[in-house]
mmCIF file of C-alpha atoms and ligand atoms in Angstrom:
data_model
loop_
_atom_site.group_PDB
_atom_site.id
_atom_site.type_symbol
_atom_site.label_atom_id
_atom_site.label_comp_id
_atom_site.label_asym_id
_atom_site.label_seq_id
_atom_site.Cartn_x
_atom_site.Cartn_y
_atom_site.Cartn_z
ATOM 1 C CA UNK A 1 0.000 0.000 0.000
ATOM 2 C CA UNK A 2 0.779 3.479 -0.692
ATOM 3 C CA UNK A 3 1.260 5.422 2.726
ATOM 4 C CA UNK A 4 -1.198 8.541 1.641
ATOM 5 C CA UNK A 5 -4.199 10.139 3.592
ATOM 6 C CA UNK A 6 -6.508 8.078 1.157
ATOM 7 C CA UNK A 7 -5.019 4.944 2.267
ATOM 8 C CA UNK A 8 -4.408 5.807 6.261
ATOM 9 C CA UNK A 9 -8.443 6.728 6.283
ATOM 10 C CA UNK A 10 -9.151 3.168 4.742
ATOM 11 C CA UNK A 11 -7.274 2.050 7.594
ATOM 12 C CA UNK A 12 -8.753 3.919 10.084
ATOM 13 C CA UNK A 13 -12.138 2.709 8.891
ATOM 14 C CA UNK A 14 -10.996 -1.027 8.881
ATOM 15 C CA UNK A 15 -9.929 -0.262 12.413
ATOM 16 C CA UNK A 16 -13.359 1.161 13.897
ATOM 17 C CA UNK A 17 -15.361 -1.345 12.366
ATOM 18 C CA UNK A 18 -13.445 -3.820 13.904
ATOM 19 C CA UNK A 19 -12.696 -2.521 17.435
ATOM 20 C CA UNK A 20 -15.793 0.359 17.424
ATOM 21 C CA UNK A 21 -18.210 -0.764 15.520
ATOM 22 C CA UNK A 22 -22.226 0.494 15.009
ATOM 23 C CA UNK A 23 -22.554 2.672 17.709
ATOM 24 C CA UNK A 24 -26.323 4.159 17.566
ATOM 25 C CA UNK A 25 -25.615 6.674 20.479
ATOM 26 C CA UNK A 26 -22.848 7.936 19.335
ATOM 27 C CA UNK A 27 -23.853 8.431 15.494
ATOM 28 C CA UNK A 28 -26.295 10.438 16.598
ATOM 29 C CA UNK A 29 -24.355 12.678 18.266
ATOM 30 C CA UNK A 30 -22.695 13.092 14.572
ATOM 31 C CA UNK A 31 -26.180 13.451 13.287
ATOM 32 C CA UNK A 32 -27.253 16.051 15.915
ATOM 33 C CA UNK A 33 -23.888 17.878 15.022
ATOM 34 C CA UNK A 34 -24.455 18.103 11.452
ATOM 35 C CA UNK A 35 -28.073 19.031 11.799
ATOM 36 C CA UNK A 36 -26.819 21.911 13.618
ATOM 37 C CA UNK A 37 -23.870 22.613 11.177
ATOM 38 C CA UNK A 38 -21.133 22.200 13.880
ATOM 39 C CA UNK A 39 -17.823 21.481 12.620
ATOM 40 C CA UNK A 40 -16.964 17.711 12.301
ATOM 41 C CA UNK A 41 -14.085 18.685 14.424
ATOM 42 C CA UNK A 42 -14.640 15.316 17.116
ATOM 43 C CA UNK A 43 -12.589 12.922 17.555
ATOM 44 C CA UNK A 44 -12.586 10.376 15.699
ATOM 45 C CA UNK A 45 -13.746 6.646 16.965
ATOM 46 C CA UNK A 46 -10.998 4.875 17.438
ATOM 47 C CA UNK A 47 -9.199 8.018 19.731
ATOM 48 C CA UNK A 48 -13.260 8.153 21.312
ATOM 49 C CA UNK A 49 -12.309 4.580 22.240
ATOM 50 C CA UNK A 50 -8.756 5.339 23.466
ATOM 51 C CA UNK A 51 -10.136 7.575 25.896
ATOM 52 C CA UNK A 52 -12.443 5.537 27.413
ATOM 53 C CA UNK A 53 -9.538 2.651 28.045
ATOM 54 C CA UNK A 54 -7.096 5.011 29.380
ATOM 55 C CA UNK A 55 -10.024 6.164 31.865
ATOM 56 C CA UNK A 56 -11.288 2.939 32.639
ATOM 57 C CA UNK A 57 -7.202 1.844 33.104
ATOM 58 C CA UNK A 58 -6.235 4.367 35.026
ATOM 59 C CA UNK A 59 -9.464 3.806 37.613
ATOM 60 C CA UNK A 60 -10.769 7.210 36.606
ATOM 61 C CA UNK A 61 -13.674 8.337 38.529
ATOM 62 C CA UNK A 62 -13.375 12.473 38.034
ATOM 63 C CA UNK A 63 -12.984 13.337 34.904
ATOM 64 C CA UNK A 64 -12.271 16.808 33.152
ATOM 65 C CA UNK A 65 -13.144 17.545 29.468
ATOM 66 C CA UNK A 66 -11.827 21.270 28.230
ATOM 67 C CA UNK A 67 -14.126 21.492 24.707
ATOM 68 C CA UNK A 68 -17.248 19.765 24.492
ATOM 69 C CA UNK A 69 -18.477 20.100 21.115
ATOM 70 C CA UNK A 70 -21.272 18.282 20.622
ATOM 71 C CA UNK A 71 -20.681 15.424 23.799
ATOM 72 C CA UNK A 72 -18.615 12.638 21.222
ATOM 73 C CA UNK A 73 -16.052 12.482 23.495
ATOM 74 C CA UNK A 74 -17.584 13.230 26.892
ATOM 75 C CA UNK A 75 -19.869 10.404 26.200
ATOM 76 C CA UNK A 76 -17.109 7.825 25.707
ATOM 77 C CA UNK A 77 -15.569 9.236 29.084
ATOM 78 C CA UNK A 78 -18.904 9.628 30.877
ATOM 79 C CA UNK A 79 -19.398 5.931 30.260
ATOM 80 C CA UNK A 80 -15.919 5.004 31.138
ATOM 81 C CA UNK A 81 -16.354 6.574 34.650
ATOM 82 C CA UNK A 82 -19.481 4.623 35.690
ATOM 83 C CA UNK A 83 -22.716 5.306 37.056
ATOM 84 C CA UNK A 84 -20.749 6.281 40.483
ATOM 85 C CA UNK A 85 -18.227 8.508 38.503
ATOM 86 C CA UNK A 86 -18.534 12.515 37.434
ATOM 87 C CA UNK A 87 -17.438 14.227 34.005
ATOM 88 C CA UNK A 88 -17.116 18.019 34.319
ATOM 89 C CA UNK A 89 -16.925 19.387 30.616
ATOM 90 C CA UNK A 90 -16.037 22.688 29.836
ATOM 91 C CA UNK A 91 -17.743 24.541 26.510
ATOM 92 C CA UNK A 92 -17.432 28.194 25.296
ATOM 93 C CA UNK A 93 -20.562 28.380 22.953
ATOM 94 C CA UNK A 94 -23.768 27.898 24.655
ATOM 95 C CA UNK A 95 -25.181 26.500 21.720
ATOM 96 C CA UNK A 96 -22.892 23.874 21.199
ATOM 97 C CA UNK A 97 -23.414 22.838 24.649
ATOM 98 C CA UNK A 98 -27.112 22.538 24.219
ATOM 99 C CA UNK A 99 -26.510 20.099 21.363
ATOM 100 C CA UNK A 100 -24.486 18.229 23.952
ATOM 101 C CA UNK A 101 -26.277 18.323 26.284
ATOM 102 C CA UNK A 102 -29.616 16.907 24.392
ATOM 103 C CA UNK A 103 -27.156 14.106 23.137
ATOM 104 C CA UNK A 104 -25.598 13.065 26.005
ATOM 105 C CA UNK A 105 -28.917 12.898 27.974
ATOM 106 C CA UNK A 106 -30.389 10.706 24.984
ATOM 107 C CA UNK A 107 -26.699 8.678 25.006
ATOM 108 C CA UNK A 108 -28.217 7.800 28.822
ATOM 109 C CA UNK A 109 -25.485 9.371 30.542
ATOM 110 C CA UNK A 110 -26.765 12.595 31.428
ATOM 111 C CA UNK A 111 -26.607 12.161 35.116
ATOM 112 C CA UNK A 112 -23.054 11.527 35.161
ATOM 113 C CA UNK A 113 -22.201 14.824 33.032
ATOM 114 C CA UNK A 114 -21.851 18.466 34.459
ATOM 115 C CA UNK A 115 -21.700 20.897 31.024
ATOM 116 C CA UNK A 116 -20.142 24.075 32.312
ATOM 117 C CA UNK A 117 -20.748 27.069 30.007
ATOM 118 C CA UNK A 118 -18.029 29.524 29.715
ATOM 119 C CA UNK A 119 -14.537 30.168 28.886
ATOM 120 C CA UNK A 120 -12.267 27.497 30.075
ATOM 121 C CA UNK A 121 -9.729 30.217 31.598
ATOM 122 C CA UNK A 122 -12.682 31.557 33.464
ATOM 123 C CA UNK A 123 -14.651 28.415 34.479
ATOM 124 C CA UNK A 124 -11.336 26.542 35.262
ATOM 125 C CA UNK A 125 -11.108 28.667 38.724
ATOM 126 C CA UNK A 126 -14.388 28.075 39.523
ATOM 127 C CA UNK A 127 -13.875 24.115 39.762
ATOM 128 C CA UNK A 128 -12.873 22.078 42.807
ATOM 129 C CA UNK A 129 -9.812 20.123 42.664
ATOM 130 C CA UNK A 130 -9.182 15.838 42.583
ATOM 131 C CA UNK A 131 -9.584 15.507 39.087
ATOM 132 C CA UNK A 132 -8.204 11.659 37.826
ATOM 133 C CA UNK A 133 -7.758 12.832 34.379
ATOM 134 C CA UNK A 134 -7.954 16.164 32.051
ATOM 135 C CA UNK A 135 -8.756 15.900 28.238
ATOM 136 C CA UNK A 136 -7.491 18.903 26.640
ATOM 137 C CA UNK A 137 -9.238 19.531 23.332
ATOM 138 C CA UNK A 138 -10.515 23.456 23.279
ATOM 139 C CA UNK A 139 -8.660 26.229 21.698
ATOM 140 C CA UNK A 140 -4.896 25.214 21.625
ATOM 141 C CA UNK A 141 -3.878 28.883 22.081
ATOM 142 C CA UNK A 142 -4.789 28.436 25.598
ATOM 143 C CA UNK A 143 -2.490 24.665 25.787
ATOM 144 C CA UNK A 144 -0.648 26.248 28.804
ATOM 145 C CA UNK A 145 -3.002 27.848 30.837
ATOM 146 C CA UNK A 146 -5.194 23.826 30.652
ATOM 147 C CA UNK A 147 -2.061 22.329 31.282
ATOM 148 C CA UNK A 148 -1.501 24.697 34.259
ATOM 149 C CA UNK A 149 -4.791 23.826 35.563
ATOM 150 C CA UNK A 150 -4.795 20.247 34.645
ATOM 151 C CA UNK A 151 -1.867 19.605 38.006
ATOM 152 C CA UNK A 152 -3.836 22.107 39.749
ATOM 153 C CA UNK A 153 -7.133 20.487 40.005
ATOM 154 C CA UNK A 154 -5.329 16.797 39.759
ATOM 155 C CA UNK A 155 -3.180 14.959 41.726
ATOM 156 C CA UNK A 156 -0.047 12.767 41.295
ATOM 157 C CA UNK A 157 -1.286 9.994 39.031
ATOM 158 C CA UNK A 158 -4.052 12.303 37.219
ATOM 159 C CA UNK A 159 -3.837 11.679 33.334
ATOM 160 C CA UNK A 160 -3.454 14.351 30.960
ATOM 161 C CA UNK A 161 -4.525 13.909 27.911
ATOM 162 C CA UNK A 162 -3.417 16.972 25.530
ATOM 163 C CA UNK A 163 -5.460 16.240 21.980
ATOM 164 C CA UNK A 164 -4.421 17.714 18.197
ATOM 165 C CA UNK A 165 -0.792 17.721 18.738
ATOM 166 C CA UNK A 166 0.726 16.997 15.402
ATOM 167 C CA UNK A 167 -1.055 19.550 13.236
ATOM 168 C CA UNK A 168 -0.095 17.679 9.695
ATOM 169 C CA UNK A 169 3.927 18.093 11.045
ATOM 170 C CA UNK A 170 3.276 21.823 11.781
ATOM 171 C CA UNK A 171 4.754 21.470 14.990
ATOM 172 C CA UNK A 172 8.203 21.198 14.202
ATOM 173 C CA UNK A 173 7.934 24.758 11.901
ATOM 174 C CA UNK A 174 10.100 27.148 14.485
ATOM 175 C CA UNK A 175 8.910 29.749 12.085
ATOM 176 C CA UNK A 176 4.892 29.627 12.223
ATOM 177 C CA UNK A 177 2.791 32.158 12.536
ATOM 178 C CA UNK A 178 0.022 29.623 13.218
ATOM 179 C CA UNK A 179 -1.487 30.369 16.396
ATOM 180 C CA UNK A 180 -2.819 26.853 16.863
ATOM 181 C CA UNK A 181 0.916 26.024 15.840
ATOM 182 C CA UNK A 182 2.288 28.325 18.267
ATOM 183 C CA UNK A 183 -0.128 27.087 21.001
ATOM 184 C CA UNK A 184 0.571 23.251 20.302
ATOM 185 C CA UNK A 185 4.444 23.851 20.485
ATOM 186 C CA UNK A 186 4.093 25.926 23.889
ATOM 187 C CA UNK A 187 2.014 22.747 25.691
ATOM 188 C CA UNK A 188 4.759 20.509 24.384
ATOM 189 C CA UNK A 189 6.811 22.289 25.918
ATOM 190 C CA UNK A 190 5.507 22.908 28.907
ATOM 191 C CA UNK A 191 4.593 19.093 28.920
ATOM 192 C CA UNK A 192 8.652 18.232 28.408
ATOM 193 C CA UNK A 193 10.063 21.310 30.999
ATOM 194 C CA UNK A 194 7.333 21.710 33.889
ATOM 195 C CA UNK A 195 8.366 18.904 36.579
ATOM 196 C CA UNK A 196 4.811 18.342 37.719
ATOM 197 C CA UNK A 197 4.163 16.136 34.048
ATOM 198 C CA UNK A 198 5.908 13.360 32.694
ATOM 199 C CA UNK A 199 4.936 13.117 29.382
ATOM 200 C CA UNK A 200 5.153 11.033 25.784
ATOM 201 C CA UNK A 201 3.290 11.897 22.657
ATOM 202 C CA UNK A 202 2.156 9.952 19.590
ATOM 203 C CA UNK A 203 1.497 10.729 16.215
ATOM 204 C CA UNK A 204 -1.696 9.366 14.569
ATOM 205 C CA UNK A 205 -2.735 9.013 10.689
ATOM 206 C CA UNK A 206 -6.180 8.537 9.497
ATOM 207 C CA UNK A 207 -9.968 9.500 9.002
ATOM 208 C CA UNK A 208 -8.549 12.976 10.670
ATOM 209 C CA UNK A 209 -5.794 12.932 8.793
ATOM 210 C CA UNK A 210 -1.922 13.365 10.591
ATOM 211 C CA UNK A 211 -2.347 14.510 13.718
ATOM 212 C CA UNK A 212 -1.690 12.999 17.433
ATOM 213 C CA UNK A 213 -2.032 12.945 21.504
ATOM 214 C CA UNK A 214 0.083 13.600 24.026
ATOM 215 C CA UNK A 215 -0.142 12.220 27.493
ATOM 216 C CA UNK A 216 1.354 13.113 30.452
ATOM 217 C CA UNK A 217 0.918 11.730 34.405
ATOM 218 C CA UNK A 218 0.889 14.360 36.928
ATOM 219 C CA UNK A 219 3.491 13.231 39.185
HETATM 220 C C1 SAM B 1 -12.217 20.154 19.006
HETATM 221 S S1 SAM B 1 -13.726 20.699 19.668
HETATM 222 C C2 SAM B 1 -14.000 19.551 20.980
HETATM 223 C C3 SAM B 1 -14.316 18.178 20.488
HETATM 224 C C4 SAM B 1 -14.789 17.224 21.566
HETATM 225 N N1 SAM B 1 -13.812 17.115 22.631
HETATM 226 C C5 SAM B 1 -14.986 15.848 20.952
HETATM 227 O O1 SAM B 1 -13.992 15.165 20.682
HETATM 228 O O2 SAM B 1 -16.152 15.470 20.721
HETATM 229 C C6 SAM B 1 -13.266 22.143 20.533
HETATM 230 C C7 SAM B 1 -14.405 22.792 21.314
HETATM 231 O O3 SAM B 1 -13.818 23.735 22.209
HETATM 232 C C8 SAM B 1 -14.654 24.858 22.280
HETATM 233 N N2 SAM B 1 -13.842 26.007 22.717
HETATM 234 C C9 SAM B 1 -13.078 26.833 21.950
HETATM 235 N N3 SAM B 1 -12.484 27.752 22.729
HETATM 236 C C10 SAM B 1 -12.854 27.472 24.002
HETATM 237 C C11 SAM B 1 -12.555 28.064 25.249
HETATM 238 N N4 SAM B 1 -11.763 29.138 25.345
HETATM 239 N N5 SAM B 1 -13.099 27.530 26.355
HETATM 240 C C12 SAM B 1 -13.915 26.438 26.277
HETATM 241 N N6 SAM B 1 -14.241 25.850 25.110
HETATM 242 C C13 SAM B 1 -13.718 26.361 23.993
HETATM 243 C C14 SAM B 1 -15.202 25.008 20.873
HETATM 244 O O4 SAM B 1 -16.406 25.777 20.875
HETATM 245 C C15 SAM B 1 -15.403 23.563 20.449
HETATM 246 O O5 SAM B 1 -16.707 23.134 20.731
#
């Protein structure tokens, strides 16, 4: 095979029909996105699925979402916590978080999902610590200021997950003018300098084209 986007999205699909598979909850957040012309900017299944296995590996019980879209990903974590477990998720747009909210209720997880409407910079102060793990996935020009939070409202073993990290190879540009660029590199580094994270990251091809994850452990 030819290593192009074409091929790594064939892949990809291969991969979440295998491992995913028909998901009615979940396409219907996708429907309930596009029916409100949101940007198909979720991620994808197989990363959805990731999530949910770190949480459930790592034992987490509080979880923090930073970008809620339309509730694709706070759904996989909300089930991964259990009926016992709590998912604050953090959204600027009010409207997107009343798609989410509708969704996640119909996904049957609604009472294990706090939406906060706001900022993140501005609801993050608001929250109370002992967090288990922080998904990162809102406007990367703010990268640092989550990340800061993220060991302030955790605790040594909390996972960090810090999503969109490869930006189609951007990230290695020491020349961009790319905010989102700019953003991404500054959370790296942060994630590679600040002693309170020890961190990896991994670069992913597919339906989302070349992109990737880091994650860290607060230690
Ligand atoms: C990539 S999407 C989140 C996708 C979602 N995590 C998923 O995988 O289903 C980013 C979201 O962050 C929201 N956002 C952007 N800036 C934000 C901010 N400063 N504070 C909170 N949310 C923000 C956007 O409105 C958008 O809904």
């Amino acid at each position: 095979m030819e290593p192009t986007p074409a091929a790594w999205a064939d892949a990809d699909t291969y991969l979440a029909d295998l491992l995913v598979g028909h998901d009615p909850d979940l396409e219907k957040v996708l429907e309930a996105q596009r029916a409100a012309d949101m940007p198909e900017i979720e991620v994808a299944p197989l990363a959805g699925k990731l999530l949910g296995l770190v949480a459930r590996i790592s034992g987490a019980r509080r979880v923090l979402e930073i970008g809620t879209l339309g509730g694709y990903s706070t759904i996989w974590l909300a089930r991964a916590v259990g009926p016992e477990g709590r998912v604050v998720t953090i959204e600027a747009e009010a409207d997107n978080a009343a798609v989410a909210r509708t969704s996640i209720d119909a996904a049957g997880v609604g009472d294990r999902v706090d939406i906060r409407v706001g900022r993140g910079a501005d609801v993050l102060p608001t929250l109370v610590g002992g967090f288990d793990l922080v998904f990162i996935d809102a406007d990367k020009e703010s990268n640092t200021i989550y990340l800061d939070w993220a060991a302030k409202l955790g605790h040594p073993g909390t996972v960090v997950v810090l999503d969109n990290i490869g930006r189609d190879g951007e990230i290695v540009r020491d020349d961009s003018t790319d905010p989102k660029v700019i953003g991404t590199q500054e959370g790296l580094r942060m994630l590679a300098e600040d002693p309170r994270f020890d961190a990896t990251a991994l670069q992913t091809v597919g339906i989302k084209g070349w992109d990737g994850i880091a994650l860290a452990l607060v230690v």
